[in-house]
Coordinates of C-alpha atoms and ligand atoms in Angstrom, one line a residue:
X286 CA 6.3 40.1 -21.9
X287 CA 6.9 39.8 -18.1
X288 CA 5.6 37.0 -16.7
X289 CA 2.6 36.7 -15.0
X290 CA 3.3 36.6 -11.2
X291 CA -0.2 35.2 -10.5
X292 CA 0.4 32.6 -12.6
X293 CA 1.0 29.2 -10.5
X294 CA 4.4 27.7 -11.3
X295 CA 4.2 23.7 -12.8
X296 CA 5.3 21.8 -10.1
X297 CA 8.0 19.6 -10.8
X298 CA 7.8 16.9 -8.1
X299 CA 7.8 13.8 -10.1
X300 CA 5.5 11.9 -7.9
X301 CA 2.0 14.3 -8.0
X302 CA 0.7 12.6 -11.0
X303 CA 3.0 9.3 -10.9
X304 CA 1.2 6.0 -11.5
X305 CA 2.9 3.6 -9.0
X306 CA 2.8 0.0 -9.6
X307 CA 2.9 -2.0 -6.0
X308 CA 4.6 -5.2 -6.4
X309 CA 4.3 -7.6 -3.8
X310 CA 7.7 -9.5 -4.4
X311 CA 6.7 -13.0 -3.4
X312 CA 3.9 -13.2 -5.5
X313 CA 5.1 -11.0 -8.8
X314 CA 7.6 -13.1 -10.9
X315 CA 9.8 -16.1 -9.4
X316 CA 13.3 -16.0 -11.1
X317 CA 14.8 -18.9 -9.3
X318 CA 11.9 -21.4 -9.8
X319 CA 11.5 -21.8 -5.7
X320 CA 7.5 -20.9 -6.4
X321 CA 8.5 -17.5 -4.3
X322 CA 8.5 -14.1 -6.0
X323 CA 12.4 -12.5 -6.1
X324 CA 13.8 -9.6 -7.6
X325 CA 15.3 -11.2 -10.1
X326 CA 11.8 -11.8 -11.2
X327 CA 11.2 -8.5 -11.0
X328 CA 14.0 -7.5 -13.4
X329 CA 12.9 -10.3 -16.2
X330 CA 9.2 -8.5 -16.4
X331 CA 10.3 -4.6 -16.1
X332 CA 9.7 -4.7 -20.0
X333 CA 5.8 -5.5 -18.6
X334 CA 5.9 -2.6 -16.6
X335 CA 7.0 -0.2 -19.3
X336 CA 4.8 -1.2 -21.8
X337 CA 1.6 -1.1 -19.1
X338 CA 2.9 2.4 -18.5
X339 CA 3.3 2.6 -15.1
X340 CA 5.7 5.2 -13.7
X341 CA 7.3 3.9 -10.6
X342 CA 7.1 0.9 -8.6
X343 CA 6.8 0.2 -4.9
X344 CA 8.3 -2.7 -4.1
X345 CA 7.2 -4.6 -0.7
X346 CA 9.8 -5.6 2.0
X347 CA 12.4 -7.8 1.0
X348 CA 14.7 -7.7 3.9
X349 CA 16.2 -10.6 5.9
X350 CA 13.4 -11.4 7.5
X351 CA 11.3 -15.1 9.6
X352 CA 8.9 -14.2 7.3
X353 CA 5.9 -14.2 10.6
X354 CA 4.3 -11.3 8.6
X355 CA 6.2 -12.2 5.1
X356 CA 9.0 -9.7 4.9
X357 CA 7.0 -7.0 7.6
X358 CA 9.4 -8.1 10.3
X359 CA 12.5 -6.8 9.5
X360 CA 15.4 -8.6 10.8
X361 CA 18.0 -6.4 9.1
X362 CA 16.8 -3.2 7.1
X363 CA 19.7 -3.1 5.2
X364 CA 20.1 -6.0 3.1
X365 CA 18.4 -8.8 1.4
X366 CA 16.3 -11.4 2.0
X367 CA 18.2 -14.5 0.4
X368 CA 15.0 -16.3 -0.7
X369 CA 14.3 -12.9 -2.5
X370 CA 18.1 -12.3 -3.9
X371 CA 20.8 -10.1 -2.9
X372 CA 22.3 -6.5 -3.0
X373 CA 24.0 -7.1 -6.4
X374 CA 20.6 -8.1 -7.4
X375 CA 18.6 -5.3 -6.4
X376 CA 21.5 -2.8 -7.4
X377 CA 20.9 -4.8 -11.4
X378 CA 17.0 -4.2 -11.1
X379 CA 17.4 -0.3 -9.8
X380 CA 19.8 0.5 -12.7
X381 CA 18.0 -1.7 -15.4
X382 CA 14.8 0.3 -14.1
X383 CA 16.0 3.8 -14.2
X384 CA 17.7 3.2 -17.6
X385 CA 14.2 2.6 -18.9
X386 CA 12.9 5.7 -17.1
X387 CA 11.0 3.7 -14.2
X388 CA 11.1 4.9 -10.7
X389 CA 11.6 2.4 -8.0
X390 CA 10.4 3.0 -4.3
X391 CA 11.2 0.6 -1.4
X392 CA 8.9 -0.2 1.9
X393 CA 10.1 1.2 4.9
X394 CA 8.9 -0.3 7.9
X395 CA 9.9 1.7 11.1
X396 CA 7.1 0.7 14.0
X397 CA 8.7 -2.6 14.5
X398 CA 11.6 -5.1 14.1
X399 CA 11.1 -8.9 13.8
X400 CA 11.4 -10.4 17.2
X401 CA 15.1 -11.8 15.0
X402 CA 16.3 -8.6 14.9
X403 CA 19.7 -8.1 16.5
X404 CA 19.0 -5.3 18.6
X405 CA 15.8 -7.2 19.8
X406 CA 17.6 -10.5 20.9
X407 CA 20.3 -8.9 23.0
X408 CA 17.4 -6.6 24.4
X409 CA 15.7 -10.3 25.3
X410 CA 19.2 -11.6 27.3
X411 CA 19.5 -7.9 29.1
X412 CA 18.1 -7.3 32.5
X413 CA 14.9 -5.1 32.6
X414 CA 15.8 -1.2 32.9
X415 CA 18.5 -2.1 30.5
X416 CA 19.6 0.6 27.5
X417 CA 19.0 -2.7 25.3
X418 CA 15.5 -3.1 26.4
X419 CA 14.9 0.8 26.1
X420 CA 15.2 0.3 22.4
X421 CA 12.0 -1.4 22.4
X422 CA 8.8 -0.9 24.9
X423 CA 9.6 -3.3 27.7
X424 CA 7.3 -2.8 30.7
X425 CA 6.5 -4.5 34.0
X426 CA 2.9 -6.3 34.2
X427 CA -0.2 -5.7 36.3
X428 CA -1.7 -7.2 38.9
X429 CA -0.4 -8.6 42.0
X430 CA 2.4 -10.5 40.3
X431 CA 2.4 -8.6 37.3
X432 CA 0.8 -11.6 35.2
X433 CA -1.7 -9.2 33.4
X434 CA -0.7 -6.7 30.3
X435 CA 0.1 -3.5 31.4
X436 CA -2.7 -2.2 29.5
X437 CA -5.1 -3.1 27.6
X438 CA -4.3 -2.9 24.2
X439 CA -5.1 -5.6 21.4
X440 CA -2.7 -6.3 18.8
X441 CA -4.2 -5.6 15.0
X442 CA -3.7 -9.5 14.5
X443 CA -5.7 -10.4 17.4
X444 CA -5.1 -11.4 20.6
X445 CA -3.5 -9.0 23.3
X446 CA -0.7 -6.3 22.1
X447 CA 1.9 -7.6 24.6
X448 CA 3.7 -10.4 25.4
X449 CA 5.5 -11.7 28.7
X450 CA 8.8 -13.2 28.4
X451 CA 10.6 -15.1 31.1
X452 CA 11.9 -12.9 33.6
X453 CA 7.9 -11.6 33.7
X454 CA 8.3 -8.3 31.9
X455 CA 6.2 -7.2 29.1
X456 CA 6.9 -6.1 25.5
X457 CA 4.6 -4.3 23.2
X458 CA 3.5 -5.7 19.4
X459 CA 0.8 -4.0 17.9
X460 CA 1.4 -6.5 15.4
X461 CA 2.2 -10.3 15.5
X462 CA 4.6 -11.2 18.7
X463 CA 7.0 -11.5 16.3
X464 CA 7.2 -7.9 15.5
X465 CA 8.0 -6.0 18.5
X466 CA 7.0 -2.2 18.7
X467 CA 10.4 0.1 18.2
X468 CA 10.2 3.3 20.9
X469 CA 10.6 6.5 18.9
X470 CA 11.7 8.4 22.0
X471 CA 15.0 6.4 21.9
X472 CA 17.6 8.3 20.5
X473 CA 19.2 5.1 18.7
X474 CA 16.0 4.2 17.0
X475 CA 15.7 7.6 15.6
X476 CA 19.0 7.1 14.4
X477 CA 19.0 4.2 12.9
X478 CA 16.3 4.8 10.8
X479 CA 18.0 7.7 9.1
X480 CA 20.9 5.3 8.8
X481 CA 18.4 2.8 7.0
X482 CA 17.0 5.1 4.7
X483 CA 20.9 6.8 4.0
X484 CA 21.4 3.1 2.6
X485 CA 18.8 2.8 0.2
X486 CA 18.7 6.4 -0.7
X487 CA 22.4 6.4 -1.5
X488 CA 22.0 3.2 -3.6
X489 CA 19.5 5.4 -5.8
X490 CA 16.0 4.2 -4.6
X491 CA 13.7 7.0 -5.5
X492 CA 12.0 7.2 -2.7
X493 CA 9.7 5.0 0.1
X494 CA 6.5 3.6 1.6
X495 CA 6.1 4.2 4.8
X496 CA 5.0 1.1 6.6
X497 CA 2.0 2.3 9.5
X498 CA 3.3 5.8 9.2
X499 CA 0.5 6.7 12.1
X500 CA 2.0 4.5 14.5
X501 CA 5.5 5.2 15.8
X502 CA 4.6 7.7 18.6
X503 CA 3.2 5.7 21.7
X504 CA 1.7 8.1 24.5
X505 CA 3.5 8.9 28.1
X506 CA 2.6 6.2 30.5
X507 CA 0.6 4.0 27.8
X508 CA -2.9 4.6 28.9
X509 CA -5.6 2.0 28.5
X510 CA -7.5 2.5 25.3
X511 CA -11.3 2.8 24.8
X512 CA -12.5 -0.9 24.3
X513 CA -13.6 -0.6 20.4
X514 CA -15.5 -3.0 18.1
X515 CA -13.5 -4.7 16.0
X516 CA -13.7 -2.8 12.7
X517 CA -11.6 -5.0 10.7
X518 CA -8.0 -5.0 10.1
X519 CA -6.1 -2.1 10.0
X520 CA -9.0 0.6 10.0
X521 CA -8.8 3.4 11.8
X522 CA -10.5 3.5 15.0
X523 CA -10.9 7.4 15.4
X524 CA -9.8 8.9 18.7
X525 CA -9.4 6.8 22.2
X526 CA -7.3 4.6 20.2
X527 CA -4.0 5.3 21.4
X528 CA -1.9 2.8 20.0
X529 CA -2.2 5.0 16.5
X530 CA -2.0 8.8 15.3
X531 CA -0.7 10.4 18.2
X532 CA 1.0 13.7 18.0
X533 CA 4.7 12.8 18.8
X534 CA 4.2 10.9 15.3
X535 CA 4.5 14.0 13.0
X536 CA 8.7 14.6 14.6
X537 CA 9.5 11.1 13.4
X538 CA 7.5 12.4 10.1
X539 CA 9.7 15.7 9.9
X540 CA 13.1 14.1 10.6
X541 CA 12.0 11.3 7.7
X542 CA 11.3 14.3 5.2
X543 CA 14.9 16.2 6.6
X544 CA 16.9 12.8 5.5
X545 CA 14.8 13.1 2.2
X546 CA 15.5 16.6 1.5
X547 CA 19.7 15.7 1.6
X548 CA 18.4 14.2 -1.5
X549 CA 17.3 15.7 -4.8
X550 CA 13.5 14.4 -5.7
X551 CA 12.6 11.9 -3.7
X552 CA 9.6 11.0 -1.8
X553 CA 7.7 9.3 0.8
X554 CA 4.1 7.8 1.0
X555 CA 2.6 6.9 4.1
X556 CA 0.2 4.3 4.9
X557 CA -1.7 6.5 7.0
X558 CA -4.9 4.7 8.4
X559 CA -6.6 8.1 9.4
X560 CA -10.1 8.4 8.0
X561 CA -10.5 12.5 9.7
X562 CA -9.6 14.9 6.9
X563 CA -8.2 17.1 9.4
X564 CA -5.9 14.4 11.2
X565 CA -5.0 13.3 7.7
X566 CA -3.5 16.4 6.6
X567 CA -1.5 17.1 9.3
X568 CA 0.6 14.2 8.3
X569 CA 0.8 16.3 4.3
X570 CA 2.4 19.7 5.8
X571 CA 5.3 20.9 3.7
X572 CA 7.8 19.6 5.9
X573 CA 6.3 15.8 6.4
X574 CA 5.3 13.4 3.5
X575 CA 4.6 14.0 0.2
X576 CA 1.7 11.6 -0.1
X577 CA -0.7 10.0 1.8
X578 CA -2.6 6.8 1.2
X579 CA -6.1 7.7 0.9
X580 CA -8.0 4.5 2.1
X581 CA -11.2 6.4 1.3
X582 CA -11.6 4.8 -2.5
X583 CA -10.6 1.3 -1.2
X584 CA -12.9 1.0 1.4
X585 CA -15.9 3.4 -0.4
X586 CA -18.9 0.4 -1.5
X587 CA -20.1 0.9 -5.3
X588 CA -22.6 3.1 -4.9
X589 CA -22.7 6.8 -6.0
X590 CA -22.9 8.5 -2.8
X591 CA -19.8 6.5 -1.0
X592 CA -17.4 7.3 -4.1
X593 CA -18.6 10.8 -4.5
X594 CA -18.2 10.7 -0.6
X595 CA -14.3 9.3 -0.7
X596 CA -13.1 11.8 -3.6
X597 CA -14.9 15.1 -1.9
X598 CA -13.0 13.9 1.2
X599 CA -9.9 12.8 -0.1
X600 CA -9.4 16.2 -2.3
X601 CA -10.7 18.1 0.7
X602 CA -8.0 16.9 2.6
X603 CA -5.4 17.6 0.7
X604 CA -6.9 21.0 -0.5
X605 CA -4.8 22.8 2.2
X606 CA -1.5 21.0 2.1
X607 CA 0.9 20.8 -0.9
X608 CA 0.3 17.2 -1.5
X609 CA -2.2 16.2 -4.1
X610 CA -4.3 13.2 -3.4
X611 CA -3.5 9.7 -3.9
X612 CA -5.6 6.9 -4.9
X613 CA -5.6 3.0 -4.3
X614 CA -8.5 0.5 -4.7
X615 CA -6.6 -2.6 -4.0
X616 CA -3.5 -3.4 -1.9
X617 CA -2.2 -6.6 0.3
X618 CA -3.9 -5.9 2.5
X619 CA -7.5 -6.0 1.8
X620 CA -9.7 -8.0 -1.0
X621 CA -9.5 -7.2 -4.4
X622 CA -12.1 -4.6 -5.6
X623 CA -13.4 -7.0 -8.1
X624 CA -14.7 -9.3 -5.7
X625 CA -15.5 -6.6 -3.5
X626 CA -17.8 -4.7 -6.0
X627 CA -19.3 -8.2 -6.6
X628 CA -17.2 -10.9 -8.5
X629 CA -17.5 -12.8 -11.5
X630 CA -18.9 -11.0 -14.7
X631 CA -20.0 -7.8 -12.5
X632 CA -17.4 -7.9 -10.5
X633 CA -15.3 -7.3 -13.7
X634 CA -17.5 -4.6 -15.8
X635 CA -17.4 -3.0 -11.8
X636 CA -13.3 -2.6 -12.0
X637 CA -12.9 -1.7 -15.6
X638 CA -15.4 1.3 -14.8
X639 CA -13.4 1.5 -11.4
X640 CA -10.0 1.6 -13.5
X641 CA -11.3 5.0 -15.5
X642 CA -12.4 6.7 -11.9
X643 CA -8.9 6.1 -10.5
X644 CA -7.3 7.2 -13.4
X645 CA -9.6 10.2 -13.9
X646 CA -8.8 11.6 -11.2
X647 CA -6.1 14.6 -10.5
X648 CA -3.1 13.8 -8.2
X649 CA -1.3 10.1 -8.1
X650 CA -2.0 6.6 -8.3
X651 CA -0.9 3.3 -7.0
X652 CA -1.7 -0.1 -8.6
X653 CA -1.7 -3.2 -7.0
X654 CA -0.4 -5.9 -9.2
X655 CA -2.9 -8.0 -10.7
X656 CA -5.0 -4.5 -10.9
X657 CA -4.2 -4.5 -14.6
X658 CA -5.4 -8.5 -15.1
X659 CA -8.8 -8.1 -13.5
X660 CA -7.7 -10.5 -10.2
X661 CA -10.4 -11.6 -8.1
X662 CA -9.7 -12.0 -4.6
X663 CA -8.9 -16.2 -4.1
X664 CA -11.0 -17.0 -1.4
X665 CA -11.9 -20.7 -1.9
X666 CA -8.0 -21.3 -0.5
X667 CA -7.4 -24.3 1.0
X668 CA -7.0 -23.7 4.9
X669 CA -3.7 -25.7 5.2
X670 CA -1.9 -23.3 2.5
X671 CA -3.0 -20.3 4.7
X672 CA -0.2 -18.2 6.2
X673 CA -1.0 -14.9 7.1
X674 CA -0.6 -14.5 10.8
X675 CA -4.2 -13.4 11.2
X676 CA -5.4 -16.8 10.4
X677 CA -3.9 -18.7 13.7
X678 CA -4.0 -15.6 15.4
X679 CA -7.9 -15.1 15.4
X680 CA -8.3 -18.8 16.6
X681 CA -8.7 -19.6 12.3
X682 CA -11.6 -17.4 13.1
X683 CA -10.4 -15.0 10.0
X684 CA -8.5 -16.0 7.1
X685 CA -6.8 -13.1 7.0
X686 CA -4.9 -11.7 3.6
X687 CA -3.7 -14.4 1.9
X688 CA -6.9 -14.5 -0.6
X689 CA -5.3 -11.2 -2.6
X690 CA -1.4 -11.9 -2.4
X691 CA -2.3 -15.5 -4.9
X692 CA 1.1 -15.1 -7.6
X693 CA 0.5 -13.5 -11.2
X694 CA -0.4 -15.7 -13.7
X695 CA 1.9 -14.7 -17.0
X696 CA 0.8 -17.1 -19.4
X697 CA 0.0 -20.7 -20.3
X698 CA -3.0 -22.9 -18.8
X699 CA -1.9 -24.6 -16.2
X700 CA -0.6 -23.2 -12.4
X701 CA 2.0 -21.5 -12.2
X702 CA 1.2 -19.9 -15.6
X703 CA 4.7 -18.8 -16.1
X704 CA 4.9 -17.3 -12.3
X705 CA 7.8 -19.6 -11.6
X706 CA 9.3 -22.4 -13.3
X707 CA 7.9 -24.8 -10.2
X708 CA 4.3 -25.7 -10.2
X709 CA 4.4 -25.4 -6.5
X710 CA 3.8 -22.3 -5.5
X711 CA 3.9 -20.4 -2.1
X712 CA 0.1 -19.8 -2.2
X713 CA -1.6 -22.3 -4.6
X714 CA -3.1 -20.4 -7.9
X715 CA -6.7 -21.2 -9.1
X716 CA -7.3 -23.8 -11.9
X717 CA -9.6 -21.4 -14.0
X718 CA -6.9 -18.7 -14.6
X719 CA -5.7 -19.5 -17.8
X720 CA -7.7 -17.0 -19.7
X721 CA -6.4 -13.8 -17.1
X722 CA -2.9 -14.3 -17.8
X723 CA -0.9 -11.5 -19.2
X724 CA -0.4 -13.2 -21.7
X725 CA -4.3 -13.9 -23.2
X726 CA -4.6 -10.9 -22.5
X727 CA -2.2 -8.9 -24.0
X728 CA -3.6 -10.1 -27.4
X729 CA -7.4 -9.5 -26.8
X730 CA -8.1 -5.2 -27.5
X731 CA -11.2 -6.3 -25.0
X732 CA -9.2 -7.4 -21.9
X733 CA -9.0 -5.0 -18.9
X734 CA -5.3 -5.0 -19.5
X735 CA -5.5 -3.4 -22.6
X736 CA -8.2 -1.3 -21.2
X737 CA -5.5 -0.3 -18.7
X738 CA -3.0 0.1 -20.9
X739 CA -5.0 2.5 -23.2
X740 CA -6.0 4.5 -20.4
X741 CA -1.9 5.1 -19.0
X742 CA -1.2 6.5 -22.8
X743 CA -4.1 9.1 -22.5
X744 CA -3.4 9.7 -19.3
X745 CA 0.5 10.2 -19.7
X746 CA 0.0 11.7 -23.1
X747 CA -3.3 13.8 -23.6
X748 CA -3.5 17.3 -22.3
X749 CA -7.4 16.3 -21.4
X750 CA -5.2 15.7 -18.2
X751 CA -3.8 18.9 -17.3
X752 CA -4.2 20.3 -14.3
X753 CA -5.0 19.7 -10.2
X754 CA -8.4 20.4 -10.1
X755 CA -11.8 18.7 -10.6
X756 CA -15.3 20.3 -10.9
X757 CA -18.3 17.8 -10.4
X758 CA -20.7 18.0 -13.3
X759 CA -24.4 18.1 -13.2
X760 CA -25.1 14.2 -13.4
X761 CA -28.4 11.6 -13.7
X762 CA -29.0 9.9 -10.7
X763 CA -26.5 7.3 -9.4
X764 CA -23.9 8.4 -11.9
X765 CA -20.6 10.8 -11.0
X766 CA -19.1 13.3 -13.6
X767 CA -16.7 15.6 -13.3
X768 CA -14.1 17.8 -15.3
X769 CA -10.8 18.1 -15.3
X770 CA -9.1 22.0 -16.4
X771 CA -7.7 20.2 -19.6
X772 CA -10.8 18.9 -20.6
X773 CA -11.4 15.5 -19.8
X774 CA -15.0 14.6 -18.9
X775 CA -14.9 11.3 -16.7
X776 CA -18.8 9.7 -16.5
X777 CA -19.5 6.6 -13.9
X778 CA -23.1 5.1 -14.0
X779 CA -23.1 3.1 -11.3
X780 CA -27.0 2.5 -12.1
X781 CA -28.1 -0.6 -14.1
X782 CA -30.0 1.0 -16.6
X783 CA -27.8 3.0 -19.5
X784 CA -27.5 6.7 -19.5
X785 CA -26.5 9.5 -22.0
X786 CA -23.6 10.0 -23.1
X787 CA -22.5 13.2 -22.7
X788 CA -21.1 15.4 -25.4
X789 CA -17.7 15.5 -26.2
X790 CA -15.0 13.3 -28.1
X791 CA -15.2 9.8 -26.7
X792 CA -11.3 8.9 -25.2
X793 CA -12.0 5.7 -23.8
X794 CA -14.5 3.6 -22.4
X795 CA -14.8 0.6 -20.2
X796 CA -17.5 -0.9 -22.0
X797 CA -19.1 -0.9 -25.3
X798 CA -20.8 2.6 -26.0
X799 CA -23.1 0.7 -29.1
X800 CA -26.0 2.8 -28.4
X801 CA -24.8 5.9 -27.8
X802 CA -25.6 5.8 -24.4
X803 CA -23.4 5.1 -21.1
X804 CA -24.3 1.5 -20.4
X805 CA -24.4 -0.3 -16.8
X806 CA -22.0 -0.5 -15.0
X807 CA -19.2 1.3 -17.0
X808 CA -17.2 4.9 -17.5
X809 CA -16.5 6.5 -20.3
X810 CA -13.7 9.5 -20.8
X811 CA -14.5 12.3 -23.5
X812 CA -12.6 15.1 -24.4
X813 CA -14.8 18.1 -23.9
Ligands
GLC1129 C1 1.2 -2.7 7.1 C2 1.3 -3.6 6.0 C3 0.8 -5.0 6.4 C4 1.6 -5.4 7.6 C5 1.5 -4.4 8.7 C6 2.5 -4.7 9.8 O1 -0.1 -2.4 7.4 O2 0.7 -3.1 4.8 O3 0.9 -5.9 5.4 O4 1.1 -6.6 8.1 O5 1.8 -3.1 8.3 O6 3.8 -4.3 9.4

């Protein structure tokens, strides 16, 4: 028989249906007992990783870096961070991790330096108009003796995006002052970041996350934004917002995915804080990245309508690029999604029911670590162990991120459950964790961990899985169900009243199914 030329070939790209585990390196596993997360840690728990499931990690920035915004100002993008290891050390964990079959992707954070960086110091002792200061975005200030911005842009921490330096010129930060804004039109920037990614891409690094992937490309003559309301950190202020998604961005995007395609398989992911479907997929065309963020899911509330909402946009997005969709409900960036959908008991029942949507659905995933334990975000932190920037920045207005980067606890009952051999830890851990360590609850068939790991087998193994698509199924009010080609039937009642189950083999379920119904709270995956 001829084969069917309709037929659509299986695409082979590793990462479309990847489950990527994000590891924040300082608060993962501490192999050197300095209460900070290394890479050595790293190594010691890939046996962890396999068993959970997980099919690649992303591991966050661990550069030489001043640590202002812990490891997001680069000093040097190609090496490492003592406090974090060395090259020997992250050459041990890539090989131990490919032998067991793990992929391993690396930040990449190209919209800024640190304010330590090489190229950024000798642009700080060189004379304005300088080639050194045309690496970075170096302008003169307004007003009579220049003593005001030259615009008016406000940096994401807080606080205006520019900062004078003696000899009365200004330089650009979207970020902290201590992470100066790179300028994309300059040749030497451009190359330097195909030198960086050469480096880890030759070393065997499967591929990257792109660090503010809709930054980069600043507009001609850098107008003064529309004044916005403050809509949190990092979310997308639509257009008017020039600082972000501008359309010089997508050449820095096509010479990224050039460098990749030297390569054979691998990828890049962007953090791409665009919420218009349109604006999203632009960054998804065949010849920029292969995945996309979609914040959708991690900002959607728990209600029906707002996570029907986020899939129906995310998929829609994607529908006419060659990307699938990509799904996160918790990062570093923003509170863990079982505080957010409530806390405590509910908080809990919300994110194992959470855990069978993310995994239902058809394209990748990425995990935040501590996912998998049921975290809560840590918000009761004492306010002299805060230390992301955004704290001192907003006047201690806002406590900023630290509340969701608190170390993993392993095992035992006291802090640092097995994080590190210190009990001092970079960010203090709770008192009450003992019973959310890996370890209780690797033993207990109830825990969310082995809810999550039951659901990576099915969704690695069973061919309930197969296929791209998703059709919504007729559902009672305040639930979502759909279908996947293969079979699977994913349910959420986001109602608190039970519902009926629907018919079909019962795969999984996030809570106990005792009455033959769909309880509270909960999702259930059938084989239909
Ligand atoms: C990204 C990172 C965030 C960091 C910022 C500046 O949004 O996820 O942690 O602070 O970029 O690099």
């Amino acid at each position: 028989m001829s084969p069917d030329p309709t037929a659509r070939a299986v695409p082979a790209e590793w990462w479309r249906s990847a489950v990527f585990y994000q590891v924040y390196i300082r608060s993962f596993a501490d192999g050197n007992g300095d209460g900070v997360g290394d890479l050595a840690g790293i190594r010691s728990r890939l046996p962890y990783l396999t068993e959970l499931g997980v099919d690649a990690l992303w591991i966050t920035p661990f550069y030489p870096s001043p640590m202002a915004d812990h490891g997001y100002d680069v000093a040097d993008p190609r090496d490492v961070e003592p406090v974090f290891g060395d090259l020997a050390e992250f050459d041990a964990l890539l090989a131990d991790a490919h032998t067991r079959g793990l992929r391993v992707t690396v930040d990449l954070v190209p919209n800024h330096s640190s304010d330590r960086h090489e190229w950024f110091r000798t642009a700080l002792a060189a004379a304005p108009g300088s080639p050194e200061r045309a690496r970075y975005l170096f302008r003169d200030g307004r007003g009579p003796d220049g003593s005001e911005p030259p615009n008016n842009w406000p940096s994401v921490f807080g606080g205006p995006a520019w900062t004078r330096v003696p000899d009365g010129q200004w330089y650009l930060h979207l970020f902290a002052p201590e992470q100066p804004d790179l300028d994309f039109a300059n040749p030497d920037v451009v190359a330097d970041l195909d030198r960086t990614m050469r480096f880890w891409l030759d070393r065997g690094v499967d591929g990257f996350r792109i660090d503010v992937a809709h930054g980069m490309a600043k507009p001609d003559g850098l107008p003064d934004m529309l004044p916005m309301e403050d809509t949190g950190l990092l979310a997308d202020h639509g257009v008017g917002d020039h600082r972000f998604d501008q359309d010089g961005v997508h050449a820095v995007h096509r010479r990224i995915r050039g460098v990749l395609d030297e390569y054979e398989d691998r990828m890049a992911v962007g953090e791409v804080w665009v919420s218009d479907d349109d604006r999203l997929a632009q960054y998804l065309r065949e010849d920029e990245l292969q995945l996309a963020f979609n914040f959708k899911l991690l900002t959607a509330e728990w209600t029906a309508d707002e996570l029907r909402d986020a899939i129906i946009h995310s998929l829609s997005t994607v529908s006419g690029t060659p990307a699938p969709a990509c799904w996160v409900l918790s990062n570093h960036d923003r509170p863990r999604h079982v505080t957010r959908y409530g806390g405590g008991e509910l908080g809990l029942r919300r994110a194992r029911a959470a855990a069978l949507l993310q995994l239902a659905l058809p394209g990748a995933v990425y995990l935040y670590n501590g996912d998998e334990l049921g975290l809560p975000n840590v918000d009761d932190l004492p306010e002299e162990a805060l230390q992301d920037p955004v704290w001192e920045r907003s006047g201690r207005t806002k406590r900023g991120r630290d509340g969701c980067r608190v170390p993993m606890p392993w095992s035992g009952t006291r802090p640092s459950y097995g994080f590190s051999s210190s009990p001092d830890t970079w960010l203090p851990m709770p008192l009450d964790w003992a019973g959310l360590t890996v370890e209780a609850q690797s033993s207990d068939p109830a825990s969310i961990q082995s809810l999550y790991r039951a659901a990576l087998a099915l969704r690695s193994g069973s061919p309930a899985f197969a296929g791209e698509e998703l059709q919504w199924l007729p559902a009672p009010e305040g639930c979502l169900a759909f279908r996947r080609p293969g079979g699977l039937v994913c349910l959420l009642n986001l109602t608190d009243a039970p519902v009926p189950l629907p018919e079909g083999r019962v795969l999984l379920a996030s809570s106990d199914l005792g009455g033959g119904t769909v309880p509270a709270d909960s999702a259930v995956w059938l084989q239909a």
